[in-house]
Structures are given as C-alpha cells and as structure tokens.
Short mmCIF file of N, CA and C in Angstrom, two decimals:
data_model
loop_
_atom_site.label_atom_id
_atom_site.label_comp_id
_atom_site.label_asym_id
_atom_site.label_seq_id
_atom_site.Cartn_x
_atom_site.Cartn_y
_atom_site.Cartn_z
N UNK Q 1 -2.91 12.21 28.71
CA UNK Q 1 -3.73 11.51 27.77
C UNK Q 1 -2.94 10.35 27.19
N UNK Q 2 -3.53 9.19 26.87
CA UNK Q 2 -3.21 8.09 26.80
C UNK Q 2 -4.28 7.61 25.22
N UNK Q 3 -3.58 7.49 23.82
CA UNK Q 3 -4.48 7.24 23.23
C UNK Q 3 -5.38 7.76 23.48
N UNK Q 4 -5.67 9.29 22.91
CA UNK Q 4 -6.47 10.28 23.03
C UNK Q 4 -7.79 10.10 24.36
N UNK Q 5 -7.05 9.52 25.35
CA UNK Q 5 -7.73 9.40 26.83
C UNK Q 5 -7.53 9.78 27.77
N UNK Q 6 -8.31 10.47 28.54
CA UNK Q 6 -7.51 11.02 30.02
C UNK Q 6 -6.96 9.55 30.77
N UNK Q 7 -6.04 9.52 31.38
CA UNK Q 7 -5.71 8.25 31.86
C UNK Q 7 -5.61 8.96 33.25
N UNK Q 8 -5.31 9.85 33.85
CA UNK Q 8 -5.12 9.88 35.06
C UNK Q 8 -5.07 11.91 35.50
N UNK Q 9 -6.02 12.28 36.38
CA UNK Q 9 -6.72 13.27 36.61
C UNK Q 9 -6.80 13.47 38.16
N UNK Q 10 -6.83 14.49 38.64
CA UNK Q 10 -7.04 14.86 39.89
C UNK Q 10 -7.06 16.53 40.44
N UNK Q 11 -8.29 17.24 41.03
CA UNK Q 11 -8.57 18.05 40.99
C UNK Q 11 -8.52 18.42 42.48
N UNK Q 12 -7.90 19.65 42.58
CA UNK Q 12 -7.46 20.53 43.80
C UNK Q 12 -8.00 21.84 43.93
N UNK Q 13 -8.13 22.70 44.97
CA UNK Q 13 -8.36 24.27 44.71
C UNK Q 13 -7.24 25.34 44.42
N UNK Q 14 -6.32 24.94 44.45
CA UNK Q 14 -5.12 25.25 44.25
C UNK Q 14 -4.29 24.36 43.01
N UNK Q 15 -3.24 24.92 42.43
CA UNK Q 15 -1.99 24.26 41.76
C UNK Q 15 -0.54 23.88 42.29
N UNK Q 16 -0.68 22.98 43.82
CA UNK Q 16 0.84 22.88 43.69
C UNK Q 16 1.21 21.63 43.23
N UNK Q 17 2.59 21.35 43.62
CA UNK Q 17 3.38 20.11 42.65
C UNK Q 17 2.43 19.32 42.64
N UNK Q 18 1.78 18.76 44.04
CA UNK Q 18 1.03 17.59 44.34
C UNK Q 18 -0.33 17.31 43.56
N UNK Q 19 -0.83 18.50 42.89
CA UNK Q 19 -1.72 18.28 41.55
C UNK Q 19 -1.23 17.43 40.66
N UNK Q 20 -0.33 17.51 39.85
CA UNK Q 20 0.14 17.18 38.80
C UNK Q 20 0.60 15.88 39.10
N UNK Q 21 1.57 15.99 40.33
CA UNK Q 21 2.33 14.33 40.44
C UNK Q 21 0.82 13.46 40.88
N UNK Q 22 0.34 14.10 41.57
CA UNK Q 22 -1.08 12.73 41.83
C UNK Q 22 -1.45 12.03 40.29
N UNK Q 23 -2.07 13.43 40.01
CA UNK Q 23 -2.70 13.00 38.57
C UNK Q 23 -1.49 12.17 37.69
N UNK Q 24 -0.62 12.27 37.80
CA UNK Q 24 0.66 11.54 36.68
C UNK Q 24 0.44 10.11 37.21
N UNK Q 25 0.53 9.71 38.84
CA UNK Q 25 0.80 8.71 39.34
C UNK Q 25 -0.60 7.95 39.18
N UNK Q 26 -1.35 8.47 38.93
CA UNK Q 26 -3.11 8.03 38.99
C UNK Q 26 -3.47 7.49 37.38
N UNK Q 27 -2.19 8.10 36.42
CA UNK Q 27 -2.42 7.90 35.01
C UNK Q 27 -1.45 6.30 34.96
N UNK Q 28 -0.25 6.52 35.55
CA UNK Q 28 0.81 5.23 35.64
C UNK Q 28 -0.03 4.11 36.38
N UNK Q 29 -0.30 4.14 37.11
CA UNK Q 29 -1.82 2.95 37.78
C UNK Q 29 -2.37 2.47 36.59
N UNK Q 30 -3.23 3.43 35.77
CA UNK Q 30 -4.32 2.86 35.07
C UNK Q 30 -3.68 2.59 33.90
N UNK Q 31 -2.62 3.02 33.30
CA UNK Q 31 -2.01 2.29 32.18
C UNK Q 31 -0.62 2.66 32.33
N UNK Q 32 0.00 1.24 32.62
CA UNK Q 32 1.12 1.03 32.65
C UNK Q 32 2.33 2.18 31.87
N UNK Q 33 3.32 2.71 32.10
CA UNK Q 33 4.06 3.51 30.75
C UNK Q 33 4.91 2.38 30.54
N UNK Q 34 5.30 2.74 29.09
CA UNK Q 34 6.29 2.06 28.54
C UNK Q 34 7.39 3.08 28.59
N UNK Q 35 8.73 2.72 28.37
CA UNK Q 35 9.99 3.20 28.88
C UNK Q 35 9.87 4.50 27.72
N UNK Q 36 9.20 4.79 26.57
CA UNK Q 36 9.47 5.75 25.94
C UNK Q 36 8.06 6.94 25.89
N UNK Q 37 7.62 6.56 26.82
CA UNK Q 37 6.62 7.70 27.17
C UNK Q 37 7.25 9.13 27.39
N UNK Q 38 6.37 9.73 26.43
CA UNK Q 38 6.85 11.10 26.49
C UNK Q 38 5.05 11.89 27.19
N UNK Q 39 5.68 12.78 28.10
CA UNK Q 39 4.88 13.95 28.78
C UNK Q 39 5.24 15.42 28.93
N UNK Q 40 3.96 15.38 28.06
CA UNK Q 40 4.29 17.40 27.31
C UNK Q 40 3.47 18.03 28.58
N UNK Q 41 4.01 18.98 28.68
CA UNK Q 41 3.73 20.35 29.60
C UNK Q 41 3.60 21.83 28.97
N UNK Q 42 3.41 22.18 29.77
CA UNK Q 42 3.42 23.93 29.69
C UNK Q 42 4.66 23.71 31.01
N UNK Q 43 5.38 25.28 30.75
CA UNK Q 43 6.25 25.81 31.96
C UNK Q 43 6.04 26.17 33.03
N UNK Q 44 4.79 25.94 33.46
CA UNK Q 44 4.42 26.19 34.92
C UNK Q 44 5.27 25.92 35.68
N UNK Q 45 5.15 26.22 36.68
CA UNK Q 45 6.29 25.99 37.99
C UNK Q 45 6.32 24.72 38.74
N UNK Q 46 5.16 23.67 38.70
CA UNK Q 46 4.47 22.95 38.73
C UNK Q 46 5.25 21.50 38.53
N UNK Q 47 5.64 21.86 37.35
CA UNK Q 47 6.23 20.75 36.49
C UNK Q 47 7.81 20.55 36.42
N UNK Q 48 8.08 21.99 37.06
CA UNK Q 48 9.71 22.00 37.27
C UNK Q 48 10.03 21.43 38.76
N UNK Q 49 9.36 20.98 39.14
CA UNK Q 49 9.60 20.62 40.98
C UNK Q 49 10.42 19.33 40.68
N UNK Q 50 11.02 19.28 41.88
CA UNK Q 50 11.89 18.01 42.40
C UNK Q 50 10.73 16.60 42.37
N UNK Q 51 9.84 16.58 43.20
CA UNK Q 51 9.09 15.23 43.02
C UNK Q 51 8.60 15.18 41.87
N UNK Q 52 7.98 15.58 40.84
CA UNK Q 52 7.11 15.65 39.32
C UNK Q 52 8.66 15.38 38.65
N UNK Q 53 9.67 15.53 38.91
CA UNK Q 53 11.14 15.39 37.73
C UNK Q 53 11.12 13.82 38.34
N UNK Q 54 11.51 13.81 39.55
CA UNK Q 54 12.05 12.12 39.90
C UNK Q 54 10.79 11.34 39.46
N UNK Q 55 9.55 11.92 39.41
CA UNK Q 55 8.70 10.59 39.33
C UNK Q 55 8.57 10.05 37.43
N UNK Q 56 8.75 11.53 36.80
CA UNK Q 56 9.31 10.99 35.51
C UNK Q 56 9.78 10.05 35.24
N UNK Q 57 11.11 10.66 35.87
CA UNK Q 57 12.50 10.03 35.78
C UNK Q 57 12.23 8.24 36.48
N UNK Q 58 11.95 8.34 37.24
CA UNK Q 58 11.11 6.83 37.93
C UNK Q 58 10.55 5.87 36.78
N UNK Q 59 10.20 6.03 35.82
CA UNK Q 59 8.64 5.66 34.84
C UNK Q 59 9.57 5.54 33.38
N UNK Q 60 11.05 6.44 33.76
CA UNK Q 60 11.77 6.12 32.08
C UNK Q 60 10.91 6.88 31.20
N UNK Q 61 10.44 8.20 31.70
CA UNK Q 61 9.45 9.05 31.12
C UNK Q 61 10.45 10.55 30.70
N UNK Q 62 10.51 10.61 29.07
CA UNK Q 62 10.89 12.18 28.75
C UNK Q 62 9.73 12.96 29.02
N UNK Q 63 10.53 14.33 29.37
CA UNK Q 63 9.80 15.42 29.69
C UNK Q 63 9.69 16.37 28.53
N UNK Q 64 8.89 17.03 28.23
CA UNK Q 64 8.60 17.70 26.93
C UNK Q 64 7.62 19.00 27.00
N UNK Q 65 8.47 19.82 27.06
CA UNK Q 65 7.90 21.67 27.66
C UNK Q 65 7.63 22.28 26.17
N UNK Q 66 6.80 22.92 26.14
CA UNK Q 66 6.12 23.94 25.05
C UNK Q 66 7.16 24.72 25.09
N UNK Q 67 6.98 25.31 23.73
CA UNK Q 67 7.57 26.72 24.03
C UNK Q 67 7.38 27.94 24.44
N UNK Q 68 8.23 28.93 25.41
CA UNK Q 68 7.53 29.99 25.26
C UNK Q 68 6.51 30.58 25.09
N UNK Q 69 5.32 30.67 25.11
CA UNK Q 69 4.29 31.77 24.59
C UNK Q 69 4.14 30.94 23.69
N UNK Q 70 3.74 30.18 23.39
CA UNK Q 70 3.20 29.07 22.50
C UNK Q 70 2.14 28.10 22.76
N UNK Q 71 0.89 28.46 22.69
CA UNK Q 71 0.34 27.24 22.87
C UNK Q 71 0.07 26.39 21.90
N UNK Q 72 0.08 26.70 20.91
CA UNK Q 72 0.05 25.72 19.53
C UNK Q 72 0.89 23.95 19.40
N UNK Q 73 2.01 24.24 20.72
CA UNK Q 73 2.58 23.09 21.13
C UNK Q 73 1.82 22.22 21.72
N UNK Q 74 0.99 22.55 22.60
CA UNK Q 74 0.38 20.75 23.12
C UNK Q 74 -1.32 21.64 23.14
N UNK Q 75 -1.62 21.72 21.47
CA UNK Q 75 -2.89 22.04 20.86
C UNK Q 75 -3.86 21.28 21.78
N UNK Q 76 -3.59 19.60 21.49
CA UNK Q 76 -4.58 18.34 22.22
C UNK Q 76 -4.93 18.92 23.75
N UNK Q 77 -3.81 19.21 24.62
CA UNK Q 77 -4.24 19.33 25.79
C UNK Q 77 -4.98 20.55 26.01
N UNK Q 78 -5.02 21.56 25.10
CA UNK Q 78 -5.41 22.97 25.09
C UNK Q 78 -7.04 22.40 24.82
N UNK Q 79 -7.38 21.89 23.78
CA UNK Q 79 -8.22 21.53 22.90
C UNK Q 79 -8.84 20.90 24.39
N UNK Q 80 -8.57 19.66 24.91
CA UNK Q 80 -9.03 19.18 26.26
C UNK Q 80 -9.48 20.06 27.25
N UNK Q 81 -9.17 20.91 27.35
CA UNK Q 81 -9.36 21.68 28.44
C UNK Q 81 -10.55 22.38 28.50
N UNK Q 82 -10.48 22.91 26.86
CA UNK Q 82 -11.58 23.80 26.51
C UNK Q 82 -12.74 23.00 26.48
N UNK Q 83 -12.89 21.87 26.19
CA UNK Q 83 -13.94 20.69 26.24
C UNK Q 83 -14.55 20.50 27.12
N UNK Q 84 -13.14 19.94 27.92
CA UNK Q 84 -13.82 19.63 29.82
C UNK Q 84 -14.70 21.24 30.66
N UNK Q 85 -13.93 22.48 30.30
CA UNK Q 85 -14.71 23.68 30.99
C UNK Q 85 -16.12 23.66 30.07
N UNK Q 86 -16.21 23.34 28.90
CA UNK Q 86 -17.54 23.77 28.40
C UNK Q 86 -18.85 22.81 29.21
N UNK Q 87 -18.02 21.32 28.94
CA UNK Q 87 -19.24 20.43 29.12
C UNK Q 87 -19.60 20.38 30.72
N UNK Q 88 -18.09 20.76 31.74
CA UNK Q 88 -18.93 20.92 33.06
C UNK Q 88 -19.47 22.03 33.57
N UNK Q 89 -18.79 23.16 32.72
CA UNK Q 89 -20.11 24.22 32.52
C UNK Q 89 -21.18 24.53 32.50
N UNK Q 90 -21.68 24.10 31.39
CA UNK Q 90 -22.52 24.19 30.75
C UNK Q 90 -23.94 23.91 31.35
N UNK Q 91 -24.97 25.03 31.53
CA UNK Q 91 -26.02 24.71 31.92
C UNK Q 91 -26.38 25.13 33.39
N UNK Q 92 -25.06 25.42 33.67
CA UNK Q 92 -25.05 25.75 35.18
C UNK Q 92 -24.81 27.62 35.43
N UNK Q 93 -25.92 27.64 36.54
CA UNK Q 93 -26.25 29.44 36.45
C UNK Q 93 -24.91 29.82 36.79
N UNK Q 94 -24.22 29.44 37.56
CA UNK Q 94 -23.06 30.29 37.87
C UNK Q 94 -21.72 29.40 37.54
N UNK Q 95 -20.73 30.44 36.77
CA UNK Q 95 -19.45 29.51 36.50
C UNK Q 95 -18.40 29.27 37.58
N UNK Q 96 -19.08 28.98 38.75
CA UNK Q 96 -18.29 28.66 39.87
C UNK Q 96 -18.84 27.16 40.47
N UNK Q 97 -18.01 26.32 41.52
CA UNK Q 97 -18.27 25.80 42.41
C UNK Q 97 -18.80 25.95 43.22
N UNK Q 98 -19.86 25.22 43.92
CA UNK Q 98 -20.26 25.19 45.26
C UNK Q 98 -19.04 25.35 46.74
N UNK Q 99 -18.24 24.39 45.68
CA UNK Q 99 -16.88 23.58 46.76
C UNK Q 99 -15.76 22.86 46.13
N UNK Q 100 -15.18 22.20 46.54
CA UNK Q 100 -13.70 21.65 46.02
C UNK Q 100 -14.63 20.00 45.88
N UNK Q 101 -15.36 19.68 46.46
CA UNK Q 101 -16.11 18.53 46.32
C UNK Q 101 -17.68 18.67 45.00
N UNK Q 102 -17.77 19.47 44.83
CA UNK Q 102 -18.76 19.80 43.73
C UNK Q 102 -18.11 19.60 42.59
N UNK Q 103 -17.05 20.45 42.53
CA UNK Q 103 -15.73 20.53 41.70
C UNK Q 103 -15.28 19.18 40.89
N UNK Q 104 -14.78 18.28 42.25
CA UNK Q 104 -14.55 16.79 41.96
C UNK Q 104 -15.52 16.14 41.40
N UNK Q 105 -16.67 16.31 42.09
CA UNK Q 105 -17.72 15.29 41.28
C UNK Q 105 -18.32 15.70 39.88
N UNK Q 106 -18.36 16.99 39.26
CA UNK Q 106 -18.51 17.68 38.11
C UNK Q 106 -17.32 16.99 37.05
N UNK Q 107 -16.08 16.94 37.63
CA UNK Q 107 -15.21 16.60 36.67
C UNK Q 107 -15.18 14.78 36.33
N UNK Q 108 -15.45 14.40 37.56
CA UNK Q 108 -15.40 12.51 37.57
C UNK Q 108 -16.84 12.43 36.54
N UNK Q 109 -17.84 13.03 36.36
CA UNK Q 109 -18.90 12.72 35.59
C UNK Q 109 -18.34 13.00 34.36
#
C-alpha cells in the first residue's frame, strides 16, 4: 500500500516467493519507491527468500516483520484483507472460485 493504496497486487493459487516479488515489482512500476521505503510483512516464508530480500535490497527498501503472534503490527494490511475477502465475497453462493482466472478477475474489479 502506497498512501493508503494498493499499488501493486497479483494473485496465484498457491503462495510461493514469486507471489509476493511480482506483486512488489508490479507496486515499484506504478509508483516509483523512494530510497526510504519501508515494507512490513508477516513471517511467512515467503518474504524470507533470496529473490523478495535482493529485490528490496535493489529499491533501497527496509524490510519490516511483525512480531511474533502479533497481528496488531501491520493492523492496515490485516484491515485490507478483511475488506478485499468481504467485498469479493460477498453475494456470491459459494466462497470459492470457479478458477485461478475467476479469482483474478474478482480481485482486478
């Protein structure tokens, strides 16, 4: 999030590194970082990989992990999340996908 904006997003059926670094690299496209950009995480495994550290590190970007069993640390992105599942939810008989392409186009709306 960028000035309380998603700046850069990308949705998979799975979680590996290549989730996260797309979406990071898809956020650096649409708005430039400045050298003191900071990007908060959770400890997923995700975020500890070799390409997601160098591409940080690339961008002059600190890294910034929650704590422990804490989600009260990155509230905003928690708060986001719960938003985005309600509103592409919502209304729809079953809380599943059709597909990984239903998926995508639910979230780009």
């Amino acid at each position: 999030m960028v000035n309380k904006q998603v700046a850069g997003w990308h949705v998979m059926a799975t979680m590996p590194e290549e989730l996260i670094t797309t979406a990071l690299q898809r956020a650096c496209w649409a708005q430039p970082p400045t050298p003191d950009l900071l990007v908060h995480s959770d400890r997923g495994r995700q975020y500890c990989g070799k390409v997601y550290r160098k591409l940080l590190h690339d961008h002059q970007a600190l890294r910034s992990q929650s704590r422990r069993g804490n989600c009260y640390d990155k509230a905003q992105a928690e708060s986001l999340w719960s938003r985005l599942k309600t509103e592409v939810l919502e209304g729809r008989e079953r809380l599943v996908f059709a597909d990984l392409a239903d998926a995508q186009a639910s979230v780009a709306d």
